[in-house]
Tab-separated table of C-alpha atoms in Angstrom:
chain	number	residue	atom	x	y	z
A	266	GLY	CA	82.475	-18.602	-14.420
A	267	THR	CA	85.183	-18.963	-17.047
A	268	LEU	CA	87.878	-16.324	-17.042
A	269	ILE	CA	89.021	-17.021	-20.588
A	270	LYS	CA	87.615	-19.187	-23.328
A	271	GLU	CA	90.557	-21.521	-23.950
A	272	GLU	CA	92.337	-22.694	-20.838
A	273	PRO	CA	96.084	-21.809	-20.853
A	274	THR	CA	98.671	-24.477	-20.161
A	275	THR	CA	101.446	-22.215	-18.810
A	276	GLU	CA	101.634	-19.105	-16.647
A	277	THR	CA	103.124	-17.163	-19.581
A	278	GLU	CA	100.194	-18.142	-21.789
A	279	PHE	CA	97.751	-17.238	-19.025
A	280	ARG	CA	99.254	-13.764	-18.595
A	281	LYS	CA	99.208	-13.163	-22.349
A	282	LYS	CA	95.550	-14.102	-22.628
A	283	LEU	CA	94.687	-11.998	-19.579
A	284	ASN	CA	96.385	-9.012	-21.196
A	285	ASP	CA	94.079	-9.440	-24.194
A	286	ILE	CA	91.065	-8.695	-21.996
A	287	GLN	CA	90.344	-4.977	-22.060
A	288	LEU	CA	88.024	-5.016	-19.051
A	289	LEU	CA	87.484	-7.866	-16.575
A	290	SER	CA	84.014	-8.114	-15.022
A	291	PHE	CA	83.177	-9.567	-11.610
A	292	ILE	CA	79.533	-10.355	-10.917
A	293	VAL	CA	78.980	-11.478	-7.349
A	294	ALA	CA	76.162	-12.161	-4.913
A	295	THR	CA	76.439	-11.726	-1.176
A	296	SER	CA	74.418	-12.375	1.953
A	297	GLY	CA	76.284	-9.541	3.667
A	298	ASP	CA	79.887	-10.007	4.713
A	299	THR	CA	81.672	-11.125	1.569
A	300	GLY	CA	80.360	-8.226	-0.510
A	301	GLY	CA	82.279	-5.577	1.399
A	302	ALA	CA	85.526	-7.567	1.217
A	303	MET	CA	85.165	-8.243	-2.513
A	304	GLY	CA	84.246	-4.626	-3.230
A	305	ALA	CA	87.242	-3.314	-1.303
A	306	ALA	CA	89.560	-5.711	-3.165
A	307	CYS	CA	88.329	-4.511	-6.577
A	308	HIS	CA	87.838	-0.829	-5.787
A	309	GLY	CA	90.126	1.430	-7.809
A	310	ARG	CA	91.825	-1.425	-9.672
A	311	ASP	CA	92.722	-0.902	-13.320
A	312	ARG	CA	90.859	-2.733	-16.088
A	313	MET	CA	88.318	-4.400	-13.827
A	314	TRP	CA	84.947	-3.639	-12.307
A	315	MET	CA	82.433	-5.336	-10.041
A	316	ALA	CA	78.665	-5.627	-9.656
A	317	ILE	CA	77.578	-6.760	-6.169
A	318	LEU	CA	74.071	-8.221	-5.929
A	319	TYR	CA	72.452	-8.345	-2.494
A	320	SER	CA	68.989	-8.339	-0.957
A	321	SER	CA	67.140	-5.031	-0.833
A	322	ASP	CA	65.589	-6.013	2.499
A	323	ILE	CA	67.717	-3.780	4.744
A	324	PRO	CA	68.392	-4.373	7.642
A	325	LYS	CA	66.760	-7.838	7.820
A	326	ASP	CA	68.808	-9.622	5.149
A	327	VAL	CA	71.803	-7.273	5.174
A	328	SER	CA	72.659	-4.915	8.041
A	329	GLU	CA	72.954	-1.146	7.546
A	330	LEU	CA	76.715	-1.200	8.093
A	331	GLN	CA	77.201	-4.166	5.780
A	332	ALA	CA	75.303	-2.318	3.055
A	333	LYS	CA	77.354	0.846	3.548
A	334	GLN	CA	80.573	-1.147	3.200
A	335	MET	CA	79.451	-2.272	-0.259
A	336	GLU	CA	78.116	1.066	-1.502
A	337	LEU	CA	81.314	2.370	-3.030
A	338	ASP	CA	82.035	4.708	-5.911
A	339	GLY	CA	84.208	4.309	-8.983
A	340	ASN	CA	84.357	0.824	-10.462
A	341	VAL	CA	82.279	-1.014	-7.805
A	342	TYR	CA	78.488	-0.993	-8.124
A	343	ALA	CA	76.078	-2.086	-5.381
A	344	ILE	CA	72.817	-3.541	-6.714
A	345	ARG	CA	69.944	-4.185	-4.320
A	346	VAL	CA	67.655	-6.848	-5.759
A	347	LYS	CA	64.155	-7.399	-4.395
A	348	THR	CA	64.787	-11.009	-3.391
A	349	ASP	CA	66.790	-12.962	-0.819
A	350	PHE	CA	70.375	-14.237	-1.074
A	351	ASP	CA	69.354	-17.455	-2.825
A	352	GLY	CA	67.646	-15.359	-5.508
A	353	CYS	CA	70.699	-13.115	-5.876
A	354	ALA	CA	73.048	-16.104	-6.097
A	355	LYS	CA	70.922	-17.739	-8.791
A	356	MET	CA	70.843	-14.495	-10.753
A	357	ALA	CA	74.610	-13.971	-10.482
A	358	SER	CA	75.234	-17.494	-11.794
A	359	GLN	CA	72.833	-16.894	-14.693
A	360	LEU	CA	74.659	-13.692	-15.637
A	361	ILE	CA	78.057	-15.392	-15.568
A	362	LEU	CA	76.832	-18.274	-17.756
A	363	ASP	CA	74.784	-16.094	-20.130
A	364	HIS	CA	76.268	-16.532	-23.637
A	365	GLU	CA	75.022	-13.065	-24.589
A	366	LEU	CA	77.332	-11.604	-21.927
A	367	SER	CA	80.442	-13.631	-22.779
A	368	PHE	CA	82.004	-10.525	-24.346
A	369	MET	CA	82.222	-9.109	-20.808
A	370	HIS	CA	84.464	-11.974	-19.596
A	371	PRO	CA	82.300	-12.297	-16.438
A	372	ASN	CA	83.740	-14.041	-13.419
A	373	SER	CA	82.730	-14.597	-9.803
A	374	ALA	CA	84.617	-13.729	-6.626
A	375	ASN	CA	82.574	-15.395	-3.895
A	376	SER	CA	82.725	-19.004	-2.824
A	377	VAL	CA	81.278	-20.401	-6.050
A	378	ASN	CA	84.805	-19.550	-7.310
A	379	ILE	CA	87.457	-21.979	-6.062
A	380	GLY	CA	89.848	-19.018	-5.805
A	381	ARG	CA	87.902	-17.788	-2.805
A	382	LEU	CA	88.352	-21.101	-0.963
A	383	LEU	CA	92.124	-21.367	-1.463
A	384	PRO	CA	93.167	-18.788	1.173
A	385	GLN	CA	90.566	-20.170	3.572
A	386	ILE	CA	92.296	-23.549	3.392
A	387	ALA	CA	95.461	-21.855	4.645
A	388	TYR	CA	93.567	-20.356	7.608
A	389	TYR	CA	92.840	-23.842	8.931
A	390	PHE	CA	96.503	-24.850	8.780
A	391	PHE	CA	97.538	-21.594	10.461
A	392	ALA	CA	94.960	-21.915	13.257
A	393	TYR	CA	95.965	-25.534	13.868
A	394	SER	CA	99.638	-24.562	14.070
A	395	ARG	CA	98.860	-22.008	16.802
A	396	ILE	CA	97.361	-24.541	19.209
A	397	SER	CA	99.056	-27.850	18.415
A	398	ASP	CA	102.533	-29.027	17.510
A	399	LYS	CA	101.531	-32.687	17.528
A	400	ASN	CA	99.614	-34.755	15.011
A	401	GLU	CA	96.479	-34.707	17.202
A	402	GLU	CA	92.916	-34.320	15.993
A	403	VAL	CA	91.460	-30.875	16.721
A	404	ALA	CA	87.781	-30.023	16.315
A	405	VAL	CA	86.822	-26.850	14.433
A	406	SER	CA	83.358	-25.335	14.781
A	407	VAL	CA	82.324	-23.452	11.636
A	408	PRO	CA	79.259	-21.184	11.306
A	409	SER	CA	77.850	-22.135	7.909
A	410	GLY	CA	75.472	-20.603	5.376
A	411	ASN	CA	76.737	-21.059	1.834
A	412	PHE	CA	79.319	-23.601	3.129
A	413	GLY	CA	82.397	-22.141	1.425
A	414	ASN	CA	84.329	-21.937	4.689
A	415	ALA	CA	83.289	-25.447	5.710
A	416	VAL	CA	84.281	-26.939	2.351
A	417	ALA	CA	87.661	-25.172	2.619
A	418	GLY	CA	88.088	-26.939	5.964
A	419	LEU	CA	87.250	-30.273	4.348
A	420	TYR	CA	89.820	-29.605	1.615
A	421	ALA	CA	92.375	-28.894	4.352
A	422	LYS	CA	91.471	-32.226	5.923
A	423	ARG	CA	91.959	-33.994	2.580
A	424	MET	CA	95.404	-32.373	2.430
A	425	GLY	CA	96.320	-34.094	5.692
A	426	LEU	CA	95.280	-31.666	8.424
A	427	PRO	CA	93.911	-33.755	11.347
A	428	ILE	CA	90.677	-31.879	12.056
A	429	LYS	CA	87.057	-32.789	12.736
A	430	LEU	CA	84.441	-30.306	11.510
A	431	VAL	CA	81.532	-29.195	13.671
A	432	ILE	CA	78.991	-27.376	11.494
A	433	GLY	CA	76.749	-24.778	13.096
A	434	VAL	CA	73.691	-23.569	11.163
A	435	ASN	CA	70.917	-21.155	12.088
A	436	GLU	CA	67.226	-21.833	11.425
A	437	ASN	CA	68.059	-22.281	7.732
A	438	ASP	CA	68.965	-25.837	8.602
A	439	VAL	CA	68.876	-27.806	5.337
A	440	PHE	CA	72.269	-29.431	6.023
A	441	GLU	CA	71.592	-30.280	9.664
A	442	ARG	CA	68.369	-31.994	8.626
A	443	PHE	CA	70.144	-33.855	5.827
A	444	HIS	CA	72.908	-34.928	8.215
A	445	ARG	CA	70.310	-36.294	10.609
A	446	THR	CA	67.707	-37.771	8.218
A	447	ARG	CA	69.540	-38.384	4.901
A	448	ARG	CA	66.868	-36.261	3.165
A	449	TYR	CA	67.991	-33.105	1.349
A	450	GLU	CA	64.959	-30.818	1.391
A	451	PRO	CA	65.505	-27.038	1.192
A	452	ALA	CA	62.665	-25.122	2.823
A	453	GLU	CA	60.045	-23.284	0.780
A	454	SER	CA	61.504	-19.936	1.835
A	455	THR	CA	64.560	-18.533	3.608
A	456	HIS	CA	64.202	-17.785	7.314
A	457	GLN	CA	65.462	-14.364	8.397
A	458	SER	CA	67.760	-15.226	11.301
A	459	SER	CA	69.943	-12.631	13.026
A	460	SER	CA	73.052	-14.350	11.604
A	461	ASN	CA	72.007	-12.872	8.275
A	462	SER	CA	75.077	-13.869	6.250
A	463	MET	CA	74.056	-17.486	6.898
A	464	ASN	CA	70.477	-17.032	5.723
A	465	VAL	CA	70.996	-19.419	2.817
A	466	ASN	CA	68.451	-22.064	1.961
A	467	LYS	CA	70.230	-23.555	-1.077
A	468	PRO	CA	73.997	-23.490	-0.395
A	469	SER	CA	75.963	-23.476	-3.650
A	470	ASN	CA	78.917	-25.296	-2.039
A	471	MET	CA	76.765	-28.237	-0.999
A	472	ARG	CA	77.521	-29.853	-4.349
A	473	ARG	CA	81.249	-29.747	-3.573
A	474	LEU	CA	80.616	-31.216	-0.133
A	475	PHE	CA	78.605	-34.090	-1.619
A	476	GLN	CA	81.347	-34.789	-4.159
A	477	LEU	CA	83.964	-35.079	-1.408
A	478	TYR	CA	82.002	-38.065	-0.102
A	479	GLY	CA	81.289	-39.685	-3.458
A	480	GLY	CA	77.857	-38.119	-3.884
A	481	GLN	CA	76.311	-35.833	-6.446
A	482	LEU	CA	73.829	-32.993	-6.014
A	483	ILE	CA	72.405	-31.523	-9.223
A	484	ASN	CA	69.964	-28.608	-9.243
A	485	GLY	CA	69.259	-29.157	-5.548
A	486	ARG	CA	68.406	-32.853	-5.945
A	487	ILE	CA	70.443	-35.864	-4.889
A	488	SER	CA	71.401	-37.923	-7.931
A	489	LEU	CA	73.931	-39.981	-5.987
A	490	MET	CA	73.891	-40.341	-2.204
A	491	PRO	CA	77.228	-39.548	-0.534
A	492	ASP	CA	78.891	-42.009	1.825
A	493	MET	CA	76.928	-41.029	4.929
A	494	ASN	CA	78.984	-43.163	7.309
A	495	LYS	CA	82.190	-41.389	6.320
A	496	LEU	CA	80.493	-37.980	6.209
A	497	ARG	CA	79.069	-38.388	9.698
A	498	SER	CA	82.405	-39.608	11.036
A	499	GLU	CA	84.133	-36.445	9.821
A	500	ILE	CA	81.358	-33.861	10.254
A	501	SER	CA	78.920	-33.155	13.071
A	502	ALA	CA	76.066	-30.697	12.537
A	503	TYR	CA	73.931	-28.670	14.940
A	504	ARG	CA	71.068	-26.213	14.551
A	505	ILE	CA	71.115	-23.119	16.750
A	506	SER	CA	67.795	-21.292	16.989
A	507	ASP	CA	67.453	-17.511	17.026
A	508	ALA	CA	66.509	-17.600	20.701
A	509	GLU	CA	69.567	-19.734	21.497
A	510	THR	CA	71.751	-17.308	19.523
A	511	ASP	CA	70.623	-14.366	21.635
A	512	ARG	CA	71.211	-16.272	24.882
A	513	ILE	CA	74.699	-17.308	23.753
A	514	ILE	CA	75.671	-13.717	22.884
A	515	ARG	CA	74.585	-12.500	26.321
A	516	LYS	CA	76.180	-15.425	28.183
A	517	PHE	CA	79.448	-15.114	26.284
A	518	TYR	CA	79.576	-11.384	27.005
A	519	ASP	CA	78.937	-11.893	30.709
A	520	GLU	CA	81.647	-14.542	31.000
A	521	PHE	CA	84.277	-13.675	28.399
A	522	HIS	CA	83.733	-10.193	26.958
A	523	THR	CA	87.272	-9.171	27.833
A	524	ILE	CA	90.252	-11.472	27.584
A	525	GLY	CA	93.179	-9.485	28.927
A	526	LEU	CA	92.976	-6.223	26.997
A	527	VAL	CA	91.231	-7.766	23.991
A	528	HIS	CA	87.556	-6.861	23.503
A	529	SER	CA	85.821	-10.053	22.399
A	530	THR	CA	82.060	-9.562	22.164
A	531	ILE	CA	80.585	-12.377	20.089
A	532	GLU	CA	77.989	-11.667	17.371
A	533	PRO	CA	75.220	-13.837	15.828
A	534	HIS	CA	77.398	-15.813	13.380
A	535	GLY	CA	80.067	-16.602	15.945
A	536	ALA	CA	77.337	-17.392	18.463
A	537	VAL	CA	75.996	-20.129	16.180
A	538	ALA	CA	79.468	-21.685	15.962
A	539	TRP	CA	79.986	-21.335	19.734
A	540	GLY	CA	76.624	-22.945	20.425
A	541	ALA	CA	77.385	-25.816	18.040
A	542	ALA	CA	80.745	-26.354	19.766
A	543	GLN	CA	79.081	-26.590	23.185
A	544	LYS	CA	76.447	-29.023	21.883
A	545	TYR	CA	79.187	-31.139	20.319
A	546	ARG	CA	81.104	-31.374	23.587
A	547	LYS	CA	77.953	-32.229	25.541
A	548	GLU	CA	76.673	-34.797	23.042
A	549	THR	CA	79.960	-36.618	22.413
A	550	GLY	CA	81.892	-36.036	25.642
A	551	TYR	CA	84.759	-34.587	23.596
A	552	ASN	CA	87.251	-32.799	25.867
A	553	GLY	CA	90.062	-32.123	23.380
A	554	LYS	CA	91.110	-28.913	21.697
A	555	LEU	CA	88.391	-27.092	19.802
A	556	ILE	CA	88.623	-23.975	17.622
A	557	THR	CA	85.471	-21.887	17.175
A	558	LEU	CA	85.507	-19.632	14.104
A	559	GLU	CA	84.126	-16.118	14.546
A	560	THR	CA	83.475	-14.852	11.032
A	561	ALA	CA	82.201	-11.302	11.524
A	562	HIS	CA	82.770	-8.335	13.820
A	563	ALA	CA	80.104	-7.593	16.420
A	564	GLY	CA	80.225	-3.953	15.351
A	565	LYS	CA	78.501	-4.819	12.068
A	566	PHE	CA	75.313	-5.653	13.975
A	567	PRO	CA	75.009	-2.855	16.531
A	568	GLU	CA	71.196	-2.903	16.616
A	569	ARG	CA	71.098	-6.593	17.508
A	570	ILE	CA	73.891	-6.351	20.060
A	571	ARG	CA	72.493	-3.228	21.757
A	572	ALA	CA	69.086	-4.901	22.075
A	573	MET	CA	70.779	-7.249	24.542
A	574	GLY	CA	72.236	-4.392	26.562
A	575	ILE	CA	75.720	-4.677	25.050
A	576	GLU	CA	77.567	-1.775	23.462
A	577	PRO	CA	79.809	-3.142	20.681
A	578	ASP	CA	83.321	-1.749	20.417
A	579	LEU	CA	83.543	-0.470	16.833
A	580	PRO	CA	86.831	-0.467	14.936
A	581	GLU	CA	87.587	2.792	13.160
A	582	CYS	CA	86.619	1.433	9.728
A	583	LEU	CA	83.070	0.771	11.011
A	584	ALA	CA	82.783	3.734	13.366
A	585	ARG	CA	83.201	6.203	10.507
A	586	LEU	CA	80.295	4.560	8.649
A	587	VAL	CA	77.748	4.898	11.466
A	588	ASP	CA	76.719	8.493	10.729
A	589	LYS	CA	77.729	8.399	7.089
A	590	PRO	CA	74.802	8.320	4.633
A	591	HIS	CA	74.402	5.368	2.313
A	592	GLY	CA	76.567	5.512	-0.793
A	593	ARG	CA	75.654	4.770	-4.388
A	594	PHE	CA	73.361	1.835	-5.014
A	595	TYR	CA	70.764	0.678	-7.498
A	596	VAL	CA	67.435	-0.964	-6.633
A	597	VAL	CA	66.089	-3.533	-9.108
A	598	GLU	CA	63.046	-5.770	-9.199
A	599	ASN	CA	63.514	-9.525	-8.911
A	600	ASP	CA	63.624	-9.789	-12.686
A	601	TYR	CA	66.543	-11.316	-14.587
A	602	ALA	CA	66.051	-9.183	-17.715
A	603	ALA	CA	66.078	-5.984	-15.651
A	604	VAL	CA	69.245	-6.935	-13.766
A	605	LYS	CA	70.929	-8.060	-16.994
A	606	GLN	CA	70.113	-4.746	-18.673
A	607	LEU	CA	71.543	-2.802	-15.730
A	608	VAL	CA	74.736	-4.892	-15.651
A	609	GLN	CA	75.234	-4.425	-19.404
A	610	GLY	CA	74.814	-0.683	-18.988
A	611	LEU	CA	77.345	-0.558	-16.153
A	612	TYR	CA	79.814	-2.557	-18.253
A	613	GLN	CA	79.489	-0.083	-21.129
A	614	LYS	CA	80.036	2.772	-18.679
A	615	GLU	CA	83.207	1.154	-17.353
A	616	LEU	CA	84.409	0.341	-20.869
A	617	ARG	CA	84.223	4.023	-21.767
A	618	ARG	CA	86.143	4.864	-18.607
A	619	VAL	CA	89.107	2.591	-19.405
A	620	ALA	CA	89.155	3.325	-23.150
């Protein structure tokens, strides 16, 4: 999305143009985790508002606690759309690019926006600095759905950080299949794996990944094949099935659930990354340092964790949501015109509030 029509050339010019905007709109789609973070960041802020689009299939596509984190009051509006994440992401992009909505100054806040990837780049440098003070290559295992985190890692590598990426995907395995076969073929439908924030069949950041290796992906089709030799030398990819995910969660709990006084139960997303890391070591014989990224708290998926006989340790921010009823949300059919009409109405409501 474009924040302002004419790009400023200085910070002073940028601030002046930003001040001319009466109300800044954020239209975002989420597969679960990012929505709560984006909503919390916008909540209560002056002269801005946010519409969060996510699947109405609760708790399969989005967990109960994830949904409650997004269902805020005030200037943040949760919109449940009767489709999956890919459908929500497509709709959010359409809204941002819709010329009839340009008066709203719509912008995105999830990984389609480069601003979301910038702090993630810093995470890789920080993590590396905690385990190595030498210029040695360190492997990083990344659970991947929409591939924003993975692309941030690749940007960090381009900036000189000596890392090798190990990509872990669930049964939505379009990238793992491409990595192995050179054919990019999204499935007919999205598989509902327990690592629900990674249930993405058409990752929007895949185009950025292709471009990093000299390729081009347009509308889900390869128009220019990336340099596969270089890609495969810098990225490994592994598919972790739902059954494997459950076994990893249980095994990790039995062996590592407490490290000193730190409670460290792994959850489905982290389990995919952990499983990919173990497969990478076994397949390649790698015995160097390896960072596994855990991208969600086990407490967000209590039903799944308890089904394996594990009681997740909830932080206070999640514990207070357990018995709390769902907050404000709207349910809309999978129809662009209907979602557009709702978003326009919410914008007018917010415009009256800030007037």
